Every structure is written in structure tokens, then in C-alpha cells.
mmCIF file of C-alpha atoms in Angstrom:
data_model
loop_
_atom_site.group_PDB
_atom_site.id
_atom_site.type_symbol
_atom_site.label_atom_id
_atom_site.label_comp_id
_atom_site.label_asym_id
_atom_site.label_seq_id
_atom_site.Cartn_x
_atom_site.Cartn_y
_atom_site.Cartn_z
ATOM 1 C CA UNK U 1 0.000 0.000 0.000
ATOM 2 C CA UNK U 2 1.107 3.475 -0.530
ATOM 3 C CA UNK U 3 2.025 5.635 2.100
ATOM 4 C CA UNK U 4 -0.881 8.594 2.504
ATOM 5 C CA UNK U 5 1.723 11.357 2.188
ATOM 6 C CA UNK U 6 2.719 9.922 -1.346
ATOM 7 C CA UNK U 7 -1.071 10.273 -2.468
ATOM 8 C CA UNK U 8 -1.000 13.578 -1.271
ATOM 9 C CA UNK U 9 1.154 14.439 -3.673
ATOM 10 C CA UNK U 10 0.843 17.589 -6.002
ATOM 11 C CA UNK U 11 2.561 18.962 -9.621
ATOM 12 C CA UNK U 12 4.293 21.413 -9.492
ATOM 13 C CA UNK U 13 2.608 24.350 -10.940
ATOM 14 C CA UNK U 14 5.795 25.930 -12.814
ATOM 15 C CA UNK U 15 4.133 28.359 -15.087
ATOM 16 C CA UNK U 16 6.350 28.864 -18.473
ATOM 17 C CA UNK U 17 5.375 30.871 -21.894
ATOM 18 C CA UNK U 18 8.596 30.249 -23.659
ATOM 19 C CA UNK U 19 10.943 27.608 -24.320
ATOM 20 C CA UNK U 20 10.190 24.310 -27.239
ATOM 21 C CA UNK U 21 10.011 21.077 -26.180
ATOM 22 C CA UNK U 22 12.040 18.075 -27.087
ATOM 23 C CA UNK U 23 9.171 16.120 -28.128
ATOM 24 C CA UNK U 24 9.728 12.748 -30.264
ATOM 25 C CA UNK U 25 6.733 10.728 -31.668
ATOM 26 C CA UNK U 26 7.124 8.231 -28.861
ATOM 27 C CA UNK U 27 6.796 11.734 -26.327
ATOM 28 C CA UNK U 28 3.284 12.532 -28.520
ATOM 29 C CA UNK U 29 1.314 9.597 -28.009
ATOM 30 C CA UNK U 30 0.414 7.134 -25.919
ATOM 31 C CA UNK U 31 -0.412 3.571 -26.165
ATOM 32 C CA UNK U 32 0.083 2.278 -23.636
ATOM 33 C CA UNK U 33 -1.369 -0.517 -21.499
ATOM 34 C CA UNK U 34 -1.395 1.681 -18.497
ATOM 35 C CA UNK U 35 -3.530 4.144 -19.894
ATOM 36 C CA UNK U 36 -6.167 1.567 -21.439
ATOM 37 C CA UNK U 37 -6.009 0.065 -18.101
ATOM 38 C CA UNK U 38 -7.861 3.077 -16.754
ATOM 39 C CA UNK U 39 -10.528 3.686 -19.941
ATOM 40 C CA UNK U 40 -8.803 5.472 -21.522
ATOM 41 C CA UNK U 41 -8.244 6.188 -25.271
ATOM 42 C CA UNK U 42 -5.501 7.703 -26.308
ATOM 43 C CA UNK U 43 -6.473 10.704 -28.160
ATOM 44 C CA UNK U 44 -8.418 11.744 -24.820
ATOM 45 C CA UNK U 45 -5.303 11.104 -22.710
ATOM 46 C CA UNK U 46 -3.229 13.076 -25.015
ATOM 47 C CA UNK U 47 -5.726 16.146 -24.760
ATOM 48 C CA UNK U 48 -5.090 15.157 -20.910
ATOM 49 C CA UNK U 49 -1.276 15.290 -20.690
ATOM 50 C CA UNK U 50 -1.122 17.874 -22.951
ATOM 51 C CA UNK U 51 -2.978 20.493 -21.793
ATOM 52 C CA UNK U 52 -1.297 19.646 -17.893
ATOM 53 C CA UNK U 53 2.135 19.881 -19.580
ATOM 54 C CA UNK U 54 1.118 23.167 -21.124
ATOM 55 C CA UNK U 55 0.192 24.644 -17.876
ATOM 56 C CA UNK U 56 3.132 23.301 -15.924
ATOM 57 C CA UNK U 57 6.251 23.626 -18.122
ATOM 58 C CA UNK U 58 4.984 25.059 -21.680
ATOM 59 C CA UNK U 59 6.437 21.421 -22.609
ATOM 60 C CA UNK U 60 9.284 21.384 -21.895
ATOM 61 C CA UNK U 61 11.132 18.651 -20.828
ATOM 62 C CA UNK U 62 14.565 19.876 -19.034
ATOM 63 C CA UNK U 63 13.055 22.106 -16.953
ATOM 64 C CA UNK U 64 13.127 22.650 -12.884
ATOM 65 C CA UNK U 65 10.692 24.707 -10.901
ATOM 66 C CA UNK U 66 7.313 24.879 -8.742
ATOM 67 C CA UNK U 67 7.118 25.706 -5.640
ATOM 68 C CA UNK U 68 10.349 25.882 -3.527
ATOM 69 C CA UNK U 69 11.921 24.630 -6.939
ATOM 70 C CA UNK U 70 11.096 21.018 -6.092
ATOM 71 C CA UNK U 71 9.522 19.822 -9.174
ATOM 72 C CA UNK U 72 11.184 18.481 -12.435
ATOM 73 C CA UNK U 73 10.231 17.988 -15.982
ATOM 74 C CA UNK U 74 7.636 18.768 -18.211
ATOM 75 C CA UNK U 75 4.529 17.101 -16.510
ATOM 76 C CA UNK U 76 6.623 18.964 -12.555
ATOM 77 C CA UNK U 77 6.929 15.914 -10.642
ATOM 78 C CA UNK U 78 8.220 16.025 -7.196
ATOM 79 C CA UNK U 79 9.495 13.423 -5.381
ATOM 80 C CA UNK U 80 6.980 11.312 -4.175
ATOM 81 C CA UNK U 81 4.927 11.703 -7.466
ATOM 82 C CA UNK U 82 8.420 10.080 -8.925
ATOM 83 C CA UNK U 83 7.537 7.193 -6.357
ATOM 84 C CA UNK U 84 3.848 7.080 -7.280
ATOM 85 C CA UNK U 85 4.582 6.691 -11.104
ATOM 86 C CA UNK U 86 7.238 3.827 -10.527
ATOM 87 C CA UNK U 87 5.527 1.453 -8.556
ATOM 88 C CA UNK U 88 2.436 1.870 -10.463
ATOM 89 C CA UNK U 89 4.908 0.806 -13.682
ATOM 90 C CA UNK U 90 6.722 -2.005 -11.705
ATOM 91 C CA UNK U 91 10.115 -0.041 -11.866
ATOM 92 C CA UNK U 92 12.583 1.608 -10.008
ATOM 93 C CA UNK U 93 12.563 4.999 -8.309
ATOM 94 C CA UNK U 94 14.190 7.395 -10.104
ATOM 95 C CA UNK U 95 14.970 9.149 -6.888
ATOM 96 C CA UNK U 96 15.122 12.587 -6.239
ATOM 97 C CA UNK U 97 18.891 13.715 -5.246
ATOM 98 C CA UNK U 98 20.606 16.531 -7.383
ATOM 99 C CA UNK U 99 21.962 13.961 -9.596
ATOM 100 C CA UNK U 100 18.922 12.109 -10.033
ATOM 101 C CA UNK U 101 17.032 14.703 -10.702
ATOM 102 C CA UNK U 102 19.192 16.296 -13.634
ATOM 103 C CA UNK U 103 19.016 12.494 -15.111
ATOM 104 C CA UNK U 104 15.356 12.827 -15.246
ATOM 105 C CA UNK U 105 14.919 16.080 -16.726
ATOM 106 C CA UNK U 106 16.846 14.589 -19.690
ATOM 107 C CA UNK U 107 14.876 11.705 -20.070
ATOM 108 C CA UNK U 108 11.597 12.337 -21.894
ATOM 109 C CA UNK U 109 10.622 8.727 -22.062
ATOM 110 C CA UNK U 110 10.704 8.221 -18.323
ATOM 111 C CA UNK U 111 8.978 11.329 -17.725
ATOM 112 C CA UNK U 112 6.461 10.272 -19.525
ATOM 113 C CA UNK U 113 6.111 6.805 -18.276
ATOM 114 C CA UNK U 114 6.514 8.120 -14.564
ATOM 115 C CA UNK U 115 3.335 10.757 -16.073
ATOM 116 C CA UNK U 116 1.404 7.714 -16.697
ATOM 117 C CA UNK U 117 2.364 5.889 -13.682
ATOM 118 C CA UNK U 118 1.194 8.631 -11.050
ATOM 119 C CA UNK U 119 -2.136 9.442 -13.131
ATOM 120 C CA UNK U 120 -2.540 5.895 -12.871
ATOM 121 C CA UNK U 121 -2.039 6.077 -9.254
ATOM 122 C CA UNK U 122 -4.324 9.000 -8.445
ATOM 123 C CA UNK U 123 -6.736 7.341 -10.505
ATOM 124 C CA UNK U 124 -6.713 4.024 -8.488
ATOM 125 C CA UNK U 125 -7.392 6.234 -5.251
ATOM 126 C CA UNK U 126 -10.325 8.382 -6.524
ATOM 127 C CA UNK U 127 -11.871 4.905 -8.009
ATOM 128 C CA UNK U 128 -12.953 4.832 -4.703
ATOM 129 C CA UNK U 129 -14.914 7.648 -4.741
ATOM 130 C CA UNK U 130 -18.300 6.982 -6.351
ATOM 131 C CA UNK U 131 -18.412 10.748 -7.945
ATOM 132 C CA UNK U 132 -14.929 9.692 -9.748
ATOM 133 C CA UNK U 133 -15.993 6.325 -10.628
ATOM 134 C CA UNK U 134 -19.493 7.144 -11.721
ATOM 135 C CA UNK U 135 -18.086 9.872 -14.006
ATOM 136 C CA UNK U 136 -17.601 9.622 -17.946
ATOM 137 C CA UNK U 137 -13.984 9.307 -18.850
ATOM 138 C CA UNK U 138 -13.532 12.826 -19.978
ATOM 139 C CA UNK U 139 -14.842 13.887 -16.640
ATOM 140 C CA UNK U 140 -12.400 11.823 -14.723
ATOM 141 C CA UNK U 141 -9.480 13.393 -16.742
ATOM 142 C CA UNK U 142 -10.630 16.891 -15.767
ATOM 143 C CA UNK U 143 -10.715 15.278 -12.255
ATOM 144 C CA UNK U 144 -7.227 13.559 -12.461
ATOM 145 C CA UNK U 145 -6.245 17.404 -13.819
ATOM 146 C CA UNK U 146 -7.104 18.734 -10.636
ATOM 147 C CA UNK U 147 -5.210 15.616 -8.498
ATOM 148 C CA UNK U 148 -2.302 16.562 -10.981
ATOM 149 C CA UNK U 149 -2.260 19.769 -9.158
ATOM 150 C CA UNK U 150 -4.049 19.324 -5.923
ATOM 151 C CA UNK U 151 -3.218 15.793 -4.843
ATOM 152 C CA UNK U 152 -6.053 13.303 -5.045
ATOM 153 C CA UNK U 153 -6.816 14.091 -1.297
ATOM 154 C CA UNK U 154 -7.209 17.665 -2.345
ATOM 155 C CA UNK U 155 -9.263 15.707 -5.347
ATOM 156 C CA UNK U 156 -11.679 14.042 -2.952
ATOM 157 C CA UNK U 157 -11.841 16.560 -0.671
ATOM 158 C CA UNK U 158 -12.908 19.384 -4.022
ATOM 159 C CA UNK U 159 -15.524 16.942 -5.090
ATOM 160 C CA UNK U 160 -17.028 16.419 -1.877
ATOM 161 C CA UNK U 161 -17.030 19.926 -0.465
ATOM 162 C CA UNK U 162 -16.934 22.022 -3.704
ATOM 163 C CA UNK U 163 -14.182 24.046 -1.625
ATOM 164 C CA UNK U 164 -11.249 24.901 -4.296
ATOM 165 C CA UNK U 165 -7.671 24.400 -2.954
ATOM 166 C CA UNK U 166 -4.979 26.446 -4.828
ATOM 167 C CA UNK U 167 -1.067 25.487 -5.004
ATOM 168 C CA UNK U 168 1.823 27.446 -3.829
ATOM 169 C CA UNK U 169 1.471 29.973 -6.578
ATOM 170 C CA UNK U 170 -2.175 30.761 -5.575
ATOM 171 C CA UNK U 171 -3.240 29.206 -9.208
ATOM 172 C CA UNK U 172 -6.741 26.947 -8.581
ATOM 173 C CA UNK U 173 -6.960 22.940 -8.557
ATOM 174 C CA UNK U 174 -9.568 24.344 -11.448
ATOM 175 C CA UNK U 175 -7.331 25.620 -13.708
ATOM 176 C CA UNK U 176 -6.383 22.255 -14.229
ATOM 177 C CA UNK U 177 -9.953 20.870 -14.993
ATOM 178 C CA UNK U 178 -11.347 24.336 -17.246
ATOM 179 C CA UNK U 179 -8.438 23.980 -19.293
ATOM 180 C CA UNK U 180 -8.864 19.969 -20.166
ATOM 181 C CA UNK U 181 -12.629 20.609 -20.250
ATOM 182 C CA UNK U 182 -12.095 23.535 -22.783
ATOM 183 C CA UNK U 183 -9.750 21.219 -24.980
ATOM 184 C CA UNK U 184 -12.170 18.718 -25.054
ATOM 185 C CA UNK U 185 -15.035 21.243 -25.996
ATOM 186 C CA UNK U 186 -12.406 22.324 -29.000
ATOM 187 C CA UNK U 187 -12.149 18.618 -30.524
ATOM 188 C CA UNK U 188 -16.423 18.529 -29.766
ATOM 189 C CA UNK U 189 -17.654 22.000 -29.617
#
């Protein structure tokens, strides 16, 4: 089982406007087994990840920040989201030293992969919750946007209170949802 504090776990919330990422096809999409294993198709997951990574790092993949500069990559996964995403995947911890933590902002494939794994953590958690579960798959994305940035304790809490939390840099869990909502009311206006 996995410790509370690790589910408690929030992104980052590093706010960036410039920069490209280093994106290779592999980076784009996603097929994998993971993400089916939760619903999920992958043009919806893409919308998903992309419009997280767009908020957190502009996509970019070497790139440090959040609050008290504790986050890494494009998707701004701390430490114990790091955790999260491996043993969801069956792999090691990347770990989060100085050293380890340069390794993963150059490695786009494990970001990604550790992306999937904590998603696929915080969506175990709120499965559990029968507003989560009972929700269409778009839905739960917007919701999983929110535990991206909130925790999925801050999740739960949101969906059974209605009381908004906001990260470090006073941006709302809801930022996180509107903006996944709105790009799936682009693709199906």
C-alpha cells in the first residue's frame, strides 16, 4: 500500500510561456497498457497530458521549478509523485537527489512513463470515490487534472465539499480541470 503522504502528492505548478520542447513521436502519443487500463483512449489522454504539460512547463522537458523549486520535468513531478509513477509501472525509483534529478529532466521517455504511472495512481485512489468512478472518462481526466495539481486528497476533498484548494502559486486545482474541459469542448464544440 502506498504511504498517505505519497497520495498527497501535487505537480508542481511551474508556469512557463517560452521555451520548445524536445518532443519525439514516442513523447506525442500514448499507447500504452497503463492508460487503457484506466478507460482510456488515447487521443483523450493526449488532450489530458497535454494540456497539464502546457500549464506546468509550456512542454518542456529539461526544466526545474514549482514551488520551492522542487519539481522536475515537463509534466513537474516532485518526489513522491516520482515514487507514485514507478511502482504503479513495476520499476525503479528514479529518486530525487541533485543527480537524479538532472538524469530525469533529460529523459523524456521516463517522464512520460513516470506521467502515466502517477495518473494511474491518483486514478486508483479516486476509483474509490463513487463521484470519480461514476463519471464519464472525460470527466475523470478533468478530475485527475485537478489531483495533478491538488493531490487526489485535495481531489476528494474538491468533489465532496466544492471548496477549491490552490497550489503554492495561488493558481486553482480548477485551472487544471477548465483547461482539459475547454480542450475537449475544442475537438467537440
Amino acid at each position: 500500500k502506498i504511504a498517505p503522504e505519497a497520495s498527497q502528492q501535487t505537480g508542481g505548478g511551474t508556469r512557463m510561456t517560452g521555451g520548445v520542447a524536445a518532443v519525439g513521436a514516442a513523447a506525442n502519443t500514448s499507447s500504452s497498457k497503463l492508460v487503457s487500463s484506466m478507460g482510456f483512449n488515447d487521443s483523450d489522454f493526449n488532450i489530458f497530458k497535454n494540456a497539464i504539460s502546457k500549464i506546468e512547463s509550456g512542454g518542456t522537458y529539461d526544466i526545474a521549478g514549482g514551488s520551492n523549486n522542487h519539481y522536475d520535468g515537463k509534466y513537474q513531478l516532485g518526489a513522491a509523485a516520482k515514487t507514485d509513477g514507478a511502482r504503479f509501472l513495476g520499476i525503479s525509483d528514479p529518486g530525487h537527489s541533485p543527480d537524479a534529478r538532472t538524469a530525469f529532466r533529460k529523459n523524456p521517455q521516463l517522464q512520460e512513463q513516470l506521467f502515466e504511472g502517477f495518473t494511474k495512481a491518483n486514478h486508483t485512489y479516486l476509483m474509490g470515490n463513487p463521484e470519480y468512478a461514476n463519471s464519464s472518462k472525460r470527466r475523470q481526466l478533468e478530475i485527475l487534472g485537478y489531483a495533478h495539481n491538488q493531490g487526489m486528497g485535495g481531489a476528494e476533498k474538491w468533489m465532496t465539499t466544492g471548496k477549491v484548494g490552490y497550489d503554492g502559486f495561488g493558481t486553482a486545482g480548477t485551472a487544471y480541470t477548465n483547461a482539459i474541459a475547454d480542450s475537449f469542448r475544442g475537438l467537440n464544440p
